[in-house]
mmCIF file of C-alpha atoms in Angstrom:
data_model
loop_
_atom_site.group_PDB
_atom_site.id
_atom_site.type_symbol
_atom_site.label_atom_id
_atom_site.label_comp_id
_atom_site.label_asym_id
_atom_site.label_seq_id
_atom_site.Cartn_x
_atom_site.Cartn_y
_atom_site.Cartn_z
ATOM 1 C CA UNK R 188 -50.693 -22.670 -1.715
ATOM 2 C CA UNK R 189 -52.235 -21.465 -4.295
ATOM 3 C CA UNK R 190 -54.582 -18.889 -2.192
ATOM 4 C CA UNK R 191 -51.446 -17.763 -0.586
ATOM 5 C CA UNK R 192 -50.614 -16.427 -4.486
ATOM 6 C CA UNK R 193 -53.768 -14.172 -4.938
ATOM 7 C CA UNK R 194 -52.715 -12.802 -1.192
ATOM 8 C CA UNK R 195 -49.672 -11.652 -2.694
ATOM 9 C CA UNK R 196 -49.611 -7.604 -2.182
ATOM 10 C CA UNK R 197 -50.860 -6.008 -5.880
ATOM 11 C CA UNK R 198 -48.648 -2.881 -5.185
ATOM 12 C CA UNK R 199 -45.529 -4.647 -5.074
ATOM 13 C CA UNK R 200 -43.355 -5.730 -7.878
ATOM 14 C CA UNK R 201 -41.218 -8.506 -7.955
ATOM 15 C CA UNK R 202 -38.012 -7.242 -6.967
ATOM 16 C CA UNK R 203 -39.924 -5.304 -3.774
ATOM 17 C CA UNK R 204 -40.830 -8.767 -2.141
ATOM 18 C CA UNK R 205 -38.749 -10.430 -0.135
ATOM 19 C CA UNK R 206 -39.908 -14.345 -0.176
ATOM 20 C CA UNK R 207 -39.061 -16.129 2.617
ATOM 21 C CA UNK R 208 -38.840 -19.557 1.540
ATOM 22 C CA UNK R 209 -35.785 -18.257 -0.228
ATOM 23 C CA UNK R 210 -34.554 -16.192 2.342
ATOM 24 C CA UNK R 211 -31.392 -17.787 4.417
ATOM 25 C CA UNK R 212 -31.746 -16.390 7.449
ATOM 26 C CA UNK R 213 -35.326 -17.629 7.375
ATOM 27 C CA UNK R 214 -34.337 -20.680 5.859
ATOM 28 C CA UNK R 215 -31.550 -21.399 8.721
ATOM 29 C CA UNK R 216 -33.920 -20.169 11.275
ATOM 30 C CA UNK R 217 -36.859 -22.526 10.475
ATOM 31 C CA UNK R 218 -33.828 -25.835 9.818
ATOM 32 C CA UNK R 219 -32.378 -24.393 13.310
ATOM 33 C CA UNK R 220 -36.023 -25.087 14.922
ATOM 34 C CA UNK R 221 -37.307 -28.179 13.575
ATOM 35 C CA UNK R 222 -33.961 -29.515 14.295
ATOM 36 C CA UNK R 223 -33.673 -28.530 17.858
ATOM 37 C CA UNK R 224 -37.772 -29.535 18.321
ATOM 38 C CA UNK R 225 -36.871 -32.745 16.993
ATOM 39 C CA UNK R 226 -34.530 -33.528 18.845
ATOM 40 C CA UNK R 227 -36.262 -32.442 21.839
ATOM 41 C CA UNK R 228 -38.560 -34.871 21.124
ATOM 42 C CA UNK R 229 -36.265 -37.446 21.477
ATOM 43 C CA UNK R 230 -34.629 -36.171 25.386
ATOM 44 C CA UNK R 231 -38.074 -34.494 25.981
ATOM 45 C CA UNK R 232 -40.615 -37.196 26.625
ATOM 46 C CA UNK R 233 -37.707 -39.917 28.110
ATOM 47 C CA UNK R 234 -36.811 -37.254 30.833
ATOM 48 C CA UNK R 235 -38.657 -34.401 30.812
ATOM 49 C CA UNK R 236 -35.782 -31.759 29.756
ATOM 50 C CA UNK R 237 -36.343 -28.407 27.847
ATOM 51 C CA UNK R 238 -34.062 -27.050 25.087
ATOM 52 C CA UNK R 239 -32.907 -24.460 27.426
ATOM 53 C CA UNK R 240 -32.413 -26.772 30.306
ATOM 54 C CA UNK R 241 -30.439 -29.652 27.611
ATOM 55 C CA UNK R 242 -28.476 -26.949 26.529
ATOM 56 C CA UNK R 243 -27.400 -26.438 30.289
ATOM 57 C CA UNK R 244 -26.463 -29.781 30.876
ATOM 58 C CA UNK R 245 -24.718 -30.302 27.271
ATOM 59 C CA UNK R 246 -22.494 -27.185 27.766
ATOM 60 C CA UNK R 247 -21.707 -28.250 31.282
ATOM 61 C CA UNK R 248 -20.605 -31.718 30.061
ATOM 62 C CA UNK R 249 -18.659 -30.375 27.618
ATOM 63 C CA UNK R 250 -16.912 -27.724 30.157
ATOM 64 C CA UNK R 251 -17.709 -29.561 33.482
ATOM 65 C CA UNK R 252 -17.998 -26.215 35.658
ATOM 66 C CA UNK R 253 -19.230 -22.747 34.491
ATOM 67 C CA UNK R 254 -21.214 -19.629 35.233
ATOM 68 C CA UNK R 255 -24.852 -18.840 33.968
ATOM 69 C CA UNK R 256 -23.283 -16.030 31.954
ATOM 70 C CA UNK R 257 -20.537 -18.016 30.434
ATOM 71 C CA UNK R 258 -23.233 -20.739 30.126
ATOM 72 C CA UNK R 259 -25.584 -18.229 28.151
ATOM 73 C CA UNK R 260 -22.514 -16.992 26.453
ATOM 74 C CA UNK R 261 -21.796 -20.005 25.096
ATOM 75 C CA UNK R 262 -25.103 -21.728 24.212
ATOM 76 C CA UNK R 263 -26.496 -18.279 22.848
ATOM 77 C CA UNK R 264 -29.427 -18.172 25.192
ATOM 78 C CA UNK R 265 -31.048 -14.873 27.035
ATOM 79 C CA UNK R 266 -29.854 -14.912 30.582
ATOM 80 C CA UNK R 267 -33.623 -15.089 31.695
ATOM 81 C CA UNK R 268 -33.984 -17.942 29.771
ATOM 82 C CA UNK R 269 -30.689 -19.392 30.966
ATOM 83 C CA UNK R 270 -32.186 -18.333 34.604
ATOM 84 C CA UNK R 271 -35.306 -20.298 34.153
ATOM 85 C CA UNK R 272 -33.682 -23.780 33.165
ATOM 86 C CA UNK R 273 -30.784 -23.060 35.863
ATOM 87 C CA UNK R 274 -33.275 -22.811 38.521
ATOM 88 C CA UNK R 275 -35.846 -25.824 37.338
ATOM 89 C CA UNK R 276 -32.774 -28.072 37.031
ATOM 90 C CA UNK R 277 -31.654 -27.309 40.182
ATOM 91 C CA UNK R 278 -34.881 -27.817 41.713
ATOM 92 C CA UNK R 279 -34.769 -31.501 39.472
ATOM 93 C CA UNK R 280 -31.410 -31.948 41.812
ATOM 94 C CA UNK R 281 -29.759 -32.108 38.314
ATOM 95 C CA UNK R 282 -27.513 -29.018 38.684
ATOM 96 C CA UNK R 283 -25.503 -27.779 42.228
ATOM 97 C CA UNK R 284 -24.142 -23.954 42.659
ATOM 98 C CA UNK R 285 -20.641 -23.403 44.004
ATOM 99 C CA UNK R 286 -20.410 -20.006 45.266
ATOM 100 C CA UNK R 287 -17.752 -17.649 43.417
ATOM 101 C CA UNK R 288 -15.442 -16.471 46.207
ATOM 102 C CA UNK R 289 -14.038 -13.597 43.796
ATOM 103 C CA UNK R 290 -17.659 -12.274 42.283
ATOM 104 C CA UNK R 291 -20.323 -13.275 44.972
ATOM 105 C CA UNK R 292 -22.895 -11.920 42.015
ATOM 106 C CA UNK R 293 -22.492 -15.061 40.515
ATOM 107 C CA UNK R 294 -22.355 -18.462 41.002
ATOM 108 C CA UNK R 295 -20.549 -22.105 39.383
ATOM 109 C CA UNK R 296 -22.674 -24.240 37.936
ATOM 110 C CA UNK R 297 -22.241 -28.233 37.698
ATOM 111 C CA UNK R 298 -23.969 -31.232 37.273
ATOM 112 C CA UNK R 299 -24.897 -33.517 40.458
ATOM 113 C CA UNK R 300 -24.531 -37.073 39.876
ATOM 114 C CA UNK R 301 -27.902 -37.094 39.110
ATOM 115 C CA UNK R 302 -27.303 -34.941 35.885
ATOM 116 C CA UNK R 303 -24.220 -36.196 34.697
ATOM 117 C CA UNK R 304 -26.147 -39.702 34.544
ATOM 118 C CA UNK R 305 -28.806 -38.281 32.457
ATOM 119 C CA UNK R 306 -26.430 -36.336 30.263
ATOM 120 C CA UNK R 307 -24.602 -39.965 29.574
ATOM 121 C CA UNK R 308 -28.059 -41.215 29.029
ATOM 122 C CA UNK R 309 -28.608 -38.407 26.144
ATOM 123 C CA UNK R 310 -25.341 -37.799 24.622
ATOM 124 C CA UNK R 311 -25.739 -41.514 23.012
ATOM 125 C CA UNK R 312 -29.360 -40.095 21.814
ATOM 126 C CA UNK R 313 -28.304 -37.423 20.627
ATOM 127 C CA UNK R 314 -25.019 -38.427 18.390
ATOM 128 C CA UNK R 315 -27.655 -41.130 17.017
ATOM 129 C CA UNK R 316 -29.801 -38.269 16.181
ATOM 130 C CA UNK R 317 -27.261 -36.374 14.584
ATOM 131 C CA UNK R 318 -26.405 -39.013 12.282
ATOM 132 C CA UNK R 319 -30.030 -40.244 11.519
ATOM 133 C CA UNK R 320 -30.389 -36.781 10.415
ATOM 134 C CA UNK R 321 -27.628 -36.589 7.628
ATOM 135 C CA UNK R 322 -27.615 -40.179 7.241
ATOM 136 C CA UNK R 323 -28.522 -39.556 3.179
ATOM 137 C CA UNK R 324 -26.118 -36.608 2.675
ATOM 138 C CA UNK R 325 -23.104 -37.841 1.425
ATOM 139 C CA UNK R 326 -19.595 -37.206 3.110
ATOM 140 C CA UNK R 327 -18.183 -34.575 1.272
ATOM 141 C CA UNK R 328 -21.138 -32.625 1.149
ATOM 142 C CA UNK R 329 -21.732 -33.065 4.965
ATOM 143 C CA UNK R 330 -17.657 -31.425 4.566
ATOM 144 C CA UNK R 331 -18.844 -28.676 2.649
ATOM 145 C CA UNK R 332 -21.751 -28.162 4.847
ATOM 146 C CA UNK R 333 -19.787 -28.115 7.664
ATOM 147 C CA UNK R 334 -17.479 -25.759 6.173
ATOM 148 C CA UNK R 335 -19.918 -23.257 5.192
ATOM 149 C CA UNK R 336 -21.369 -23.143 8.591
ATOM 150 C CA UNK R 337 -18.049 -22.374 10.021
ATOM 151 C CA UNK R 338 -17.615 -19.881 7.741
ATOM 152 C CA UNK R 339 -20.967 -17.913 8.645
ATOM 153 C CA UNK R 340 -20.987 -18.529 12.010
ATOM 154 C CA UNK R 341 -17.086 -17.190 12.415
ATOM 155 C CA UNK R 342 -18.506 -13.987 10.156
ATOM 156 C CA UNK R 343 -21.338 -13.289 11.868
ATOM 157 C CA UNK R 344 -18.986 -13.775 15.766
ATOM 158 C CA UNK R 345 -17.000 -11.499 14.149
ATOM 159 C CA UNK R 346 -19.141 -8.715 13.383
ATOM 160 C CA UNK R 347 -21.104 -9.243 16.877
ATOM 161 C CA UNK R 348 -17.341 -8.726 18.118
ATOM 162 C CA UNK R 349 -17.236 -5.170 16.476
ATOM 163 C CA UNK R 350 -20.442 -4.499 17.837
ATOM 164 C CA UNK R 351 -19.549 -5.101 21.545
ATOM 165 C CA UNK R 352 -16.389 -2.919 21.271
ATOM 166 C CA UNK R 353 -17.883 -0.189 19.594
ATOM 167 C CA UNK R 354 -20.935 -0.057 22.041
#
C-alpha cells in the first residue's frame, strides 16, 4: 500500500483526486460483485449455473413466465447477455420457449421441470447465503440498510425514468 502512495499523481491536490475506496458508487459496485461471485460460488460448482443464467431462473421463479426483454428488464442485464444464458439454459433443457402469438419477435420463457427442480435446489442456498452474510449486522441496522437501498435504488429508477421519456 504504501507504494501505491508515492504513485499518487504530484500535480494533483487533494481536493482534485477522487479516491475510490471512498467513492460509493465504487464502493457499491465492488460489495455488488464480491457478493454476486460469492454466491456464485455456492450455485456455481453444485450445478454449473452462471450469474446471468441464475438470474434467469430466479426471475422466472419469482414471475413463472416472461420474455427475455422483461427478463433483462427486470434483472438489469444487457439483452446479449440475457441472450447468451437464455440460449445455454435452454440447451441445459432448463428453460422452454412458448411462442408469442401477438409479437412473433419474441418469445415466453419458463422453466422445464428440470429447472424449476434446480431453482428449489438453490433458493434454500441462497436464503442461507443471504443470512450467513449479515448474520453479524444487527436487526435494525440490516432495517436501515435496507431502507437506504430502497431509497437509492427508487432515485436512481427514477431518474433512468426521465431519461427514457426524454430520449
Amino acid at each position: 500500500m504504501d507504494s501505491l502512495l508515492e504513485k499518487r499523481n504530484p500535480a494533483m491536490t487533494e481536493s482534485d483526486v477522487l479516491e475510490l475506496e471512498g467513492f460509493l458508487p465504487y464502493r457499491l459496485n465492488v460489495l455488488a460483485t464480491l457478493v454476486s461471485h460469492s454466491l456464485a460460488r455456492v450455485y456455481g460448482e453444485r450445478f454449473g449455473i452462471s450469474i446471468p443464467e441464475w438470474r434467469i431462473l430466479a426471475t422466472l421463479g419469482q414471475f413463472n413466465e416472461m420474455t427475455a426483454r422483461e427478463i433483462g428488464q427486470h434483472s438489469r442485464m444487457h439483452k446479449t447477455t440475457v441472450s447468451r444464458a437464455v440460449s445455454t439454459l435452454e440447451k441445459r433443457q432448463l428453460l422452454a420457449r412458448r411462442p408469442n402469438d401477438q409479437d412473433m419477435r419474441e418469445a415466453f420463457l419458463a422453466m422445464t421441470p428440470d429447472g424449476q427442480s434446480i431453482y428449489a435446489e438453490i433458493v434454500p442456498l441462497a436464503r442461507s447465503f443471504a443470512r450467513d452474510l449479515t448474520q453479524d449486522i444487527r436487526p435494525e441496522d440490516l432495517a436501515v440498510l435496507d431502507r437506504v437501498l430502497a431509497q437509492l435504488m427508487g432515485r436512481l429508477n427514477a431518474s433512468s425514468m426521465d431519461r427514457e421519456e426524454e430520449a
